[in-house]
């Protein structure tokens, strides 16, 4: 989805930049303050786990499906994790049906990286018959409404859906996989939290709205895990960032991520 | 063996190929090998073998993609089916599509796109053999190809990847270190302007190690920048392209 035709009036953009110079934003948030986050879980009972997240007016639904699958040749004794999704054509006048755009692919891969690299899912616990059968965990997301910062909204929805996912226990008998009636949680160890910044003028703002995204020249997403360690980062847009600003963003992401993690933990208890 | 368990660096601080923690693999750069292209560059970085070629500024097709005030920079990172151990399907994977995008975003800040309105500048990066760090090697070659094509630029772009193996920050991970290590951090910089144009991170880093790896990548990138300059010198003024060497480890 390309937002390049999204119009922000010149006068509004000028006001935005002027306010930012004084450390203020159009919607009166502090520069490091995300919009209101709502996390609802179990919204799709047919899924193994699901969540509906709203971040301001951005809305995302994520659902987890568990199945058995063939392991990748280089990780024969590990389960499979896949994060994928679609920016639905209904979600914005700028979204289109059809094959995923590079932007949508980047979105899914950055969210996947945060989940994977934080070692959120204990993939080693998802092996059934090494080299032959493992458990696959698919987490798919649907972006329902776009109002900026899809990276964080999708990430929170995916994490909340995975954290609440339950599956039927598999057991191996005579080299065959059988499904039991016992229900167990998907083995989750961590709660990765991404924090995305937009740079407008010289200032970094957390959780950019659609009009802020339309005015930014650089985007950076930093994902941290429970220990406050950085586990994924992605700089975006055709622009540069100074090394000092990268480290500044990392410090803010660790601090803000902690508060958001508490919200997600509360909602997925 | 599982990720993080393979011994990649010994007690003496030697890596599997004999490098110390902060050493680069051997790098060879050559400019101007693709005869038809407006500019081209070839890089060998460890076992990576990558060719980059630039066409343009040229007419934009399809025309609806024209940008009235600047050039459209197109970039494709592609891996040859024979570039890796198991044959790679030649169709662009999701990984290649993402890398093409971040590569374009890493190169574009250095290109004075405003000097070429209503044109396209195409950057083709073909990985003939892949060995870890291919995106930063590709960017390093692509920026030389852009310079070779005579495109106006603010700076060269040079990349270097750092990361962690066995919990330790190291420079320039090779394929095994990337796959079995703890994390990879590709960084591209505009060395004279002191700006970062590509930053991706995977693996778990404490705040200190994040900074250490990031700053090491910038420092190593500047080292590679020296080789880029020499390669351009060799192309236009007949100098010698420098090849870095890694000392052999004593058995």
Coordinates of C-alpha atoms in Angstrom, one line a residue:
Chain A
X1 CA 0.0 0.0 0.0
X2 CA 1.4 3.3 -1.0
X3 CA 0.4 6.4 1.0
X4 CA 2.2 8.7 -1.3
X5 CA -1.1 10.3 -2.4
X6 CA -2.3 10.9 1.2
X7 CA -2.6 14.6 1.4
X8 CA -1.7 16.7 4.5
X9 CA -2.5 20.4 3.9
X10 CA 0.7 22.5 3.7
X11 CA -0.6 24.8 6.5
X12 CA -1.2 21.7 8.7
X13 CA 2.2 20.3 8.0
X14 CA 3.8 23.7 8.8
X15 CA 1.9 23.8 12.1
X16 CA 3.0 20.2 12.9
X17 CA 6.7 21.1 12.3
X18 CA 6.3 24.3 14.3
X19 CA 4.7 22.5 17.2
X20 CA 7.4 19.8 17.1
X21 CA 10.1 22.3 17.4
X22 CA 8.5 23.2 20.8
X23 CA 8.2 19.6 21.7
X24 CA 4.4 19.4 21.0
X25 CA 2.2 17.4 18.7
X26 CA -1.0 18.2 16.8
X27 CA -3.0 15.7 18.9
X28 CA -1.4 17.0 22.1
X29 CA 0.6 13.9 22.8
X30 CA 4.2 14.1 24.1
X31 CA 6.9 13.1 21.6
X32 CA 7.4 9.7 23.3
X33 CA 3.7 9.1 24.0
X34 CA 1.9 6.4 22.0
X35 CA -1.8 6.7 21.3
X36 CA -4.4 4.8 23.3
X37 CA -3.8 1.1 22.9
X38 CA -6.7 -1.4 23.3
X39 CA -6.1 -5.1 23.2
X40 CA -8.9 -7.6 23.1
X41 CA -8.2 -11.3 23.0
X42 CA -10.2 -14.4 22.0
X43 CA -12.2 -12.4 19.4
X44 CA -12.1 -15.3 16.9
X45 CA -13.1 -18.5 18.8
X46 CA -12.3 -20.7 15.8
X47 CA -8.7 -19.6 15.8
X48 CA -6.2 -21.1 18.2
X49 CA -5.5 -17.6 19.5
X50 CA -6.6 -14.2 18.4
X51 CA -6.5 -10.6 19.2
X52 CA -8.0 -7.3 18.0
X53 CA -5.8 -4.3 18.6
X54 CA -6.6 -0.7 18.2
X55 CA -3.9 2.0 18.4
X56 CA -5.7 5.3 17.9
X57 CA -7.8 4.6 14.8
X58 CA -5.5 1.9 13.4
X59 CA -7.1 -1.5 13.8
X60 CA -5.6 -4.9 13.3
X61 CA -7.0 -8.4 13.9
X62 CA -4.5 -11.3 14.2
X63 CA -5.3 -15.0 14.4
X64 CA -3.2 -18.0 15.1
X65 CA -3.6 -21.4 13.5
X66 CA -1.7 -24.5 14.6
X67 CA -1.0 -27.5 12.3
X68 CA 1.6 -30.2 11.8
X69 CA 4.1 -29.7 9.1
X70 CA 7.5 -30.7 7.6
X71 CA 10.5 -29.0 9.3
X72 CA 12.9 -26.9 7.3
X73 CA 16.0 -29.0 6.4
X74 CA 18.4 -26.8 8.4
X75 CA 16.2 -27.0 11.6
X76 CA 15.0 -30.6 11.6
X77 CA 14.1 -30.6 15.3
X78 CA 12.3 -27.2 15.5
X79 CA 8.8 -26.2 15.0
X80 CA 7.8 -23.7 12.3
X81 CA 6.7 -20.1 12.9
X82 CA 5.2 -17.9 10.3
X83 CA 3.9 -14.4 10.5
X84 CA 2.1 -13.1 7.5
X85 CA -0.7 -10.8 6.7
X86 CA -2.6 -8.5 4.5
X87 CA -3.5 -4.8 4.5
X88 CA -7.1 -5.3 3.5
X89 CA -8.5 -3.3 0.6
X90 CA -11.2 -2.1 3.0
X91 CA -8.7 -0.6 5.4
X92 CA -7.9 2.6 3.5
X93 CA -8.7 4.4 0.2
X94 CA -5.0 3.8 -0.7
X95 CA -5.0 0.1 -0.2
X96 CA -5.5 -2.3 -3.1
X97 CA -6.4 -5.9 -3.5
X98 CA -3.8 -8.1 -5.2
X99 CA -0.4 -9.5 -4.5
X100 CA 1.4 -8.0 -1.5
X101 CA 3.4 -4.8 -2.1
X102 CA 7.0 -4.5 -1.0
X103 CA 5.6 -2.3 1.9
X104 CA 3.3 -5.1 3.1
X105 CA 6.1 -7.7 2.8
X106 CA 8.4 -5.5 4.8
X107 CA 5.7 -5.0 7.5
X108 CA 5.2 -8.8 7.9
X109 CA 8.9 -9.5 7.9
X110 CA 9.7 -6.9 10.5
X111 CA 7.0 -8.1 12.8
X112 CA 8.1 -11.7 12.2
X113 CA 11.7 -10.7 13.0
X114 CA 10.7 -9.3 16.4
X115 CA 8.8 -12.5 17.3
X116 CA 11.4 -14.8 16.0
X117 CA 14.6 -13.1 17.3
X118 CA 13.2 -12.5 20.8
X119 CA 12.7 -16.3 21.0
X120 CA 9.2 -15.6 22.0
X121 CA 8.0 -19.1 20.8
X122 CA 9.9 -22.1 22.1
X123 CA 10.3 -23.7 18.7
X124 CA 12.4 -26.5 20.2
X125 CA 9.3 -27.6 22.1
X126 CA 7.4 -28.0 18.9
X127 CA 9.2 -30.9 17.5
X128 CA 7.3 -34.2 17.1
X129 CA 9.3 -36.6 14.9
X130 CA 12.7 -34.8 14.2
X131 CA 13.3 -34.3 10.5
X132 CA 9.8 -35.5 9.6
X133 CA 7.0 -33.8 11.5
X134 CA 6.9 -30.7 13.6
X135 CA 4.2 -28.3 14.9
X136 CA 3.7 -25.2 12.7
X137 CA 2.4 -22.0 14.2
X138 CA 0.9 -19.6 11.7
X139 CA 0.0 -16.1 12.8
X140 CA -1.8 -14.1 10.2
X141 CA -2.9 -10.6 10.6
X142 CA -5.6 -8.5 8.8
X143 CA -5.2 -4.7 8.9
X144 CA -8.8 -3.5 9.1
X145 CA -8.3 0.3 9.3
X146 CA -5.1 2.3 8.6
X147 CA -4.3 5.4 10.7
X148 CA -0.5 5.2 10.8
X149 CA 2.0 3.0 12.6
X150 CA 1.0 -0.4 11.2
X151 CA 4.3 -1.8 12.4
X152 CA 3.4 -1.5 16.1
X153 CA -0.3 -2.2 15.8
X154 CA 0.4 -5.4 13.9
X155 CA 3.2 -6.4 16.2
X156 CA 1.0 -6.0 19.4
X157 CA -1.9 -7.9 17.7
X158 CA 0.4 -10.8 16.7
X159 CA 2.1 -11.0 20.1
X160 CA -1.3 -10.9 21.9
X161 CA -2.7 -13.6 19.7
X162 CA 0.3 -15.8 20.2
X163 CA 0.3 -15.3 23.9
X164 CA -3.2 -16.5 24.3
X165 CA -3.0 -19.3 21.7
X166 CA -4.0 -22.8 22.8
X167 CA -3.6 -26.0 20.9
X168 CA -4.6 -29.7 21.1
X169 CA -1.7 -31.7 22.5
X170 CA 0.0 -33.9 19.9
X171 CA 1.5 -37.2 20.8
X172 CA 3.8 -39.6 18.9
X173 CA 2.8 -43.3 19.0
X174 CA 4.7 -45.9 16.8
X175 CA 6.2 -43.1 14.7
X176 CA 2.8 -41.6 14.0
X177 CA 1.5 -38.3 15.2
X178 CA -1.9 -38.4 17.0
X179 CA -4.0 -35.5 18.2
X180 CA -5.3 -35.8 21.8
X181 CA -8.2 -34.0 23.4
X182 CA -6.0 -32.3 25.9
X183 CA -5.6 -28.6 25.4
X184 CA -2.3 -26.9 26.1
X185 CA -0.9 -23.4 25.6
X186 CA 1.4 -22.7 22.6
X187 CA 4.8 -22.5 24.3
X188 CA 5.4 -18.8 24.7
X189 CA 8.4 -17.4 26.6
X190 CA 8.8 -13.7 25.9
X191 CA 6.8 -10.6 25.1
X192 CA 8.6 -8.7 22.4
X193 CA 7.4 -5.1 22.0
X194 CA 8.1 -2.9 19.0
X195 CA 8.3 0.9 19.2
X196 CA 8.2 2.8 15.9
X197 CA 9.4 6.4 15.5
X198 CA 8.9 8.8 12.6
X199 CA 11.3 11.7 12.1
X200 CA 9.6 14.9 11.1
X201 CA 12.0 17.8 10.7
X202 CA 14.7 16.9 13.2
X203 CA 12.4 15.4 15.9
X204 CA 11.6 11.7 16.5
X205 CA 8.0 11.0 17.5
X206 CA 6.7 7.7 18.9
X207 CA 3.7 6.0 17.3
X208 CA 3.1 8.3 14.3
X209 CA -0.4 8.9 13.2
X210 CA -1.3 8.8 9.5
X211 CA -0.8 12.5 9.0
X212 CA 2.5 12.3 10.9
X213 CA 3.6 9.4 8.7
X214 CA 2.7 11.4 5.6
X215 CA 5.0 14.2 6.8
X216 CA 8.0 12.0 8.0
X217 CA 11.2 11.5 6.1
X218 CA 12.5 8.6 8.1
X219 CA 11.1 5.7 10.1
X220 CA 12.7 3.4 12.6
X221 CA 11.3 0.5 14.4
X222 CA 13.1 -1.0 17.5
X223 CA 11.8 -4.1 19.2
X224 CA 12.8 -5.0 22.7
X225 CA 12.2 -8.1 24.8
X226 CA 11.4 -8.6 28.5
X227 CA 15.0 -8.1 29.6
X228 CA 15.1 -4.6 28.0
X229 CA 17.4 -6.0 25.3
X230 CA 17.1 -5.0 21.6
X231 CA 16.0 -7.9 19.5
X232 CA 15.1 -6.3 16.1
X233 CA 15.5 -3.0 14.3
X234 CA 14.5 -1.7 10.9
X235 CA 15.2 1.7 9.5
X236 CA 12.8 2.7 6.7
X237 CA 12.3 5.3 4.0
X238 CA 14.8 6.8 1.6
X239 CA 16.6 9.0 4.1
X240 CA 19.4 8.8 6.7
X241 CA 19.7 8.9 10.5
X242 CA 22.6 10.1 12.6
X243 CA 24.3 7.5 14.9
X244 CA 23.4 9.6 17.9
X245 CA 19.7 9.5 17.0
X246 CA 19.8 5.7 16.6
X247 CA 21.0 5.3 20.2
X248 CA 18.5 7.9 21.4
X249 CA 15.7 5.9 19.7
X250 CA 17.0 2.7 21.4
X251 CA 16.8 4.3 24.8
X252 CA 13.3 5.5 24.2
X253 CA 12.2 2.2 22.8
X254 CA 13.5 0.3 25.9
X255 CA 11.6 2.7 28.2
X256 CA 8.3 3.1 26.3
X257 CA 8.4 -0.6 25.4
X258 CA 8.3 -1.5 29.1
X259 CA 5.0 0.3 29.7
X260 CA 3.4 -1.2 26.6
X261 CA 4.6 -4.7 27.6
X262 CA 2.8 -4.2 30.9
X263 CA -0.4 -3.4 29.0
X264 CA -0.1 -6.4 26.8
X265 CA 0.7 -8.7 29.7
X266 CA -2.4 -7.3 31.5
X267 CA -4.6 -7.9 28.5
X268 CA -3.4 -11.5 27.8
X269 CA -3.4 -12.7 31.4
Chain B
X1 CA 23.8 -27.9 15.7
X2 CA 21.4 -25.4 17.0
X3 CA 21.8 -21.6 16.8
X4 CA 24.2 -20.3 19.4
X5 CA 25.7 -23.7 20.3
X6 CA 28.4 -24.0 17.7
X7 CA 31.8 -22.9 18.8
X8 CA 32.6 -20.0 16.4
X9 CA 35.4 -18.3 18.3
X10 CA 38.1 -20.0 20.4
X11 CA 39.7 -19.1 23.7
X12 CA 42.5 -17.2 21.9
X13 CA 39.8 -15.1 20.2
X14 CA 40.3 -16.7 16.8
X15 CA 37.4 -17.3 14.6
X16 CA 36.9 -20.3 12.3
X17 CA 38.7 -18.7 9.4
X18 CA 41.5 -17.2 11.7
X19 CA 40.1 -13.7 11.9
X20 CA 40.1 -11.7 15.2
X21 CA 36.7 -10.3 16.4
X22 CA 37.1 -7.0 14.6
X23 CA 38.6 -8.2 11.3
X24 CA 37.0 -8.0 7.9
X25 CA 37.1 -10.8 5.4
X26 CA 39.3 -10.2 2.2
X27 CA 37.5 -7.7 -0.1
X28 CA 38.2 -7.1 -3.7
X29 CA 36.5 -4.4 -5.7
X30 CA 36.5 -3.8 -9.4
X31 CA 34.7 -1.0 -11.3
X32 CA 33.3 -1.1 -14.9
X33 CA 33.0 -4.8 -15.9
X34 CA 29.5 -4.9 -17.5
X35 CA 30.2 -3.5 -20.9
X36 CA 26.6 -2.5 -21.8
X37 CA 25.8 -0.8 -18.5
X38 CA 26.2 2.9 -17.8
X39 CA 28.1 1.9 -14.7
X40 CA 29.0 -1.3 -12.9
X41 CA 31.0 -2.7 -10.1
X42 CA 32.0 -6.2 -8.9
X43 CA 32.7 -7.1 -5.4
X44 CA 34.2 -10.2 -3.8
X45 CA 33.8 -10.1 0.0
X46 CA 34.8 -13.3 1.6
X47 CA 33.0 -15.9 -0.6
X48 CA 30.5 -13.4 -1.8
X49 CA 30.6 -12.7 -5.5
X50 CA 28.3 -9.9 -6.5
X51 CA 27.9 -7.9 -9.6
X52 CA 26.0 -4.5 -9.6
X53 CA 25.1 -2.6 -12.7
X54 CA 23.4 0.7 -13.3
X55 CA 21.3 2.0 -16.2
X56 CA 20.2 5.5 -16.4
X57 CA 19.1 8.2 -16.2
X58 CA 16.6 6.8 -18.8
X59 CA 13.0 7.1 -19.8
X60 CA 10.5 5.8 -17.2
X61 CA 8.3 2.9 -18.2
X62 CA 5.5 2.5 -17.4
X63 CA 4.9 6.3 -17.7
X64 CA 2.5 6.6 -14.8
X65 CA 5.4 6.0 -12.4
X66 CA 7.2 9.2 -13.5
X67 CA 8.2 11.5 -10.7
X68 CA 7.9 15.2 -11.8
X69 CA 10.6 16.5 -9.5
X70 CA 13.1 13.8 -9.3
X71 CA 14.5 10.5 -10.7
X72 CA 12.8 7.2 -9.9
X73 CA 15.4 5.0 -8.3
X74 CA 14.7 1.3 -8.9
X75 CA 16.7 -1.4 -7.2
X76 CA 16.6 -5.2 -7.5
X77 CA 18.6 -7.5 -5.3
X78 CA 18.5 -10.9 -6.7
X79 CA 20.2 -14.2 -5.9
X80 CA 21.2 -16.6 -8.6
X81 CA 19.8 -20.1 -8.2
X82 CA 23.3 -21.5 -7.9
X83 CA 24.5 -18.9 -5.4
X84 CA 23.7 -21.0 -2.3
X85 CA 24.1 -24.6 -1.1
X86 CA 20.5 -25.7 -2.0
X87 CA 19.2 -24.4 -5.3
X88 CA 17.3 -21.2 -4.8
X89 CA 14.1 -20.7 -6.7
X90 CA 14.9 -17.9 -9.2
X91 CA 11.5 -16.1 -8.5
X92 CA 12.0 -13.2 -6.1
X93 CA 11.4 -14.3 -2.6
X94 CA 9.9 -12.2 0.2
X95 CA 13.4 -11.8 1.6
X96 CA 14.7 -10.5 -1.8
X97 CA 11.8 -8.1 -2.1
X98 CA 12.5 -6.7 1.3
X99 CA 16.2 -6.4 0.7
X100 CA 15.5 -4.6 -2.7
X101 CA 13.4 -2.1 -0.8
X102 CA 15.9 -1.4 2.0
X103 CA 18.7 -1.3 -0.5
X104 CA 17.0 1.4 -2.5
X105 CA 16.3 3.4 0.6
X106 CA 20.0 3.0 1.6
X107 CA 21.3 4.3 -1.8
X108 CA 18.7 7.0 -2.6
X109 CA 19.9 9.5 0.1
X110 CA 23.3 9.6 -1.6
X111 CA 21.9 10.1 -5.1
X112 CA 21.0 13.6 -6.1
X113 CA 17.7 12.4 -7.6
X114 CA 16.5 16.0 -7.9
X115 CA 19.1 16.5 -10.7
X116 CA 17.3 14.0 -13.0
X117 CA 13.5 14.8 -13.0
X118 CA 11.2 12.5 -15.0
X119 CA 13.9 9.8 -15.4
X120 CA 14.5 6.3 -14.0
X121 CA 17.8 5.1 -12.6
X122 CA 18.0 1.3 -12.4
X123 CA 20.3 -0.6 -10.1
X124 CA 20.6 -4.3 -10.6
X125 CA 22.4 -6.3 -8.0
X126 CA 23.0 -10.0 -8.8
X127 CA 24.4 -12.2 -6.1
X128 CA 26.4 -14.9 -8.0
X129 CA 27.6 -16.5 -4.8
X130 CA 26.4 -15.8 -1.3
X131 CA 28.3 -15.9 1.9
X132 CA 26.7 -13.8 4.6
X133 CA 26.6 -10.0 4.5
X134 CA 25.5 -10.0 0.9
X135 CA 23.2 -7.0 1.2
X136 CA 25.9 -4.7 2.6
X137 CA 28.4 -6.0 0.0
X138 CA 25.7 -5.4 -2.7
X139 CA 25.2 -1.8 -1.5
X140 CA 28.9 -1.2 -1.5
X141 CA 29.1 -2.4 -5.1
X142 CA 25.9 -0.6 -6.2
X143 CA 27.1 2.8 -5.0
X144 CA 30.3 2.3 -7.0
X145 CA 28.3 1.4 -10.0
X146 CA 26.2 4.6 -9.6
X147 CA 29.5 6.6 -9.3
X148 CA 30.8 4.8 -12.4
X149 CA 27.7 5.7 -14.3
X150 CA 28.5 9.4 -13.6
X151 CA 25.3 9.9 -11.6
X152 CA 25.6 13.0 -9.3
X153 CA 26.1 11.8 -5.7
X154 CA 26.4 13.5 -2.3
X155 CA 28.6 10.6 -1.0
X156 CA 29.3 7.0 -1.6
X157 CA 27.3 4.4 0.3
X158 CA 29.2 1.7 2.1
X159 CA 27.9 -1.2 4.1
X160 CA 29.3 -3.5 6.7
X161 CA 27.5 -6.0 8.9
X162 CA 28.4 -6.7 12.5
X163 CA 26.8 -9.0 14.9
X164 CA 27.2 -11.5 17.7
X165 CA 28.7 -15.0 17.9
X166 CA 28.9 -17.0 21.1
X167 CA 27.6 -13.8 22.9
X168 CA 30.5 -11.7 21.6
X169 CA 30.3 -8.7 19.3
X170 CA 32.2 -9.4 16.0
X171 CA 32.7 -7.7 12.7
X172 CA 31.6 -9.0 9.3
X173 CA 29.9 -12.4 9.9
X174 CA 30.3 -15.0 7.3
X175 CA 27.5 -17.5 6.3
X176 CA 28.1 -20.0 9.1
X177 CA 28.5 -17.2 11.7
X178 CA 25.3 -15.7 10.5
X179 CA 23.3 -18.9 10.6
X180 CA 24.8 -20.4 13.8
X181 CA 25.6 -17.1 15.6
X182 CA 23.4 -15.0 17.9
X183 CA 22.6 -12.1 15.6
X184 CA 23.4 -10.0 12.6
X185 CA 23.3 -6.2 12.2
X186 CA 23.8 -4.9 8.7
X187 CA 24.5 -1.1 8.6
X188 CA 25.1 1.2 5.6
X189 CA 26.6 4.6 5.9
X190 CA 27.4 7.7 4.0
X191 CA 30.9 7.9 5.3
X192 CA 31.8 11.6 4.6
X193 CA 28.4 12.9 5.9
X194 CA 28.5 10.6 9.0
X195 CA 24.9 9.4 8.3
X196 CA 23.4 6.0 8.5
X197 CA 21.1 4.9 5.6
X198 CA 20.5 1.3 6.4
X199 CA 20.1 -0.4 9.8
X200 CA 18.6 -3.8 10.4
X201 CA 19.0 -5.8 13.5
X202 CA 18.3 -9.4 14.5
X203 CA 19.4 -11.2 17.6
X204 CA 19.3 -10.2 21.2
X205 CA 21.6 -7.3 22.2
X206 CA 21.9 -5.6 25.6
X207 CA 22.0 -1.8 25.2
X208 CA 25.8 -1.9 25.6
X209 CA 26.3 -4.6 22.9
X210 CA 23.8 -2.9 20.6
X211 CA 25.9 0.3 20.7
X212 CA 29.2 -1.6 20.4
X213 CA 28.1 -3.6 17.3
X214 CA 26.5 -0.5 15.8
X215 CA 29.6 1.6 16.3
X216 CA 31.9 -1.2 15.1
X217 CA 29.8 -1.5 11.9
X218 CA 30.3 2.2 11.2
X219 CA 34.0 2.0 11.9
X220 CA 34.5 -1.0 9.6
X221 CA 32.3 0.6 6.9
X222 CA 34.8 3.5 6.9
X223 CA 37.6 1.0 6.3
X224 CA 35.7 -0.5 3.3
X225 CA 35.2 3.1 2.0
X226 CA 38.9 3.4 1.6
X227 CA 38.9 0.4 -0.7
X228 CA 35.9 1.9 -2.6
X229 CA 38.0 5.0 -3.3
X230 CA 40.9 2.9 -4.5
X231 CA 38.7 0.9 -6.8
X232 CA 37.4 4.1 -8.4
X233 CA 41.0 5.4 -8.7
X234 CA 42.0 2.2 -10.4
X235 CA 39.1 2.6 -12.8
X236 CA 39.7 6.2 -13.8
X237 CA 43.4 6.9 -13.0
X238 CA 44.9 3.5 -13.4
X239 CA 45.9 2.9 -9.8
X240 CA 46.0 -0.5 -8.1
X241 CA 42.8 -1.9 -6.5
X242 CA 43.7 -2.9 -2.9
X243 CA 42.9 -6.4 -1.7
X244 CA 42.8 -6.9 2.1
X245 CA 44.4 -10.1 3.4
X246 CA 43.7 -12.2 6.4
X247 CA 46.7 -13.7 8.2
X248 CA 46.7 -17.4 8.3
X249 CA 46.3 -18.9 11.7
X250 CA 49.2 -21.0 12.9
X251 CA 48.2 -24.6 13.2

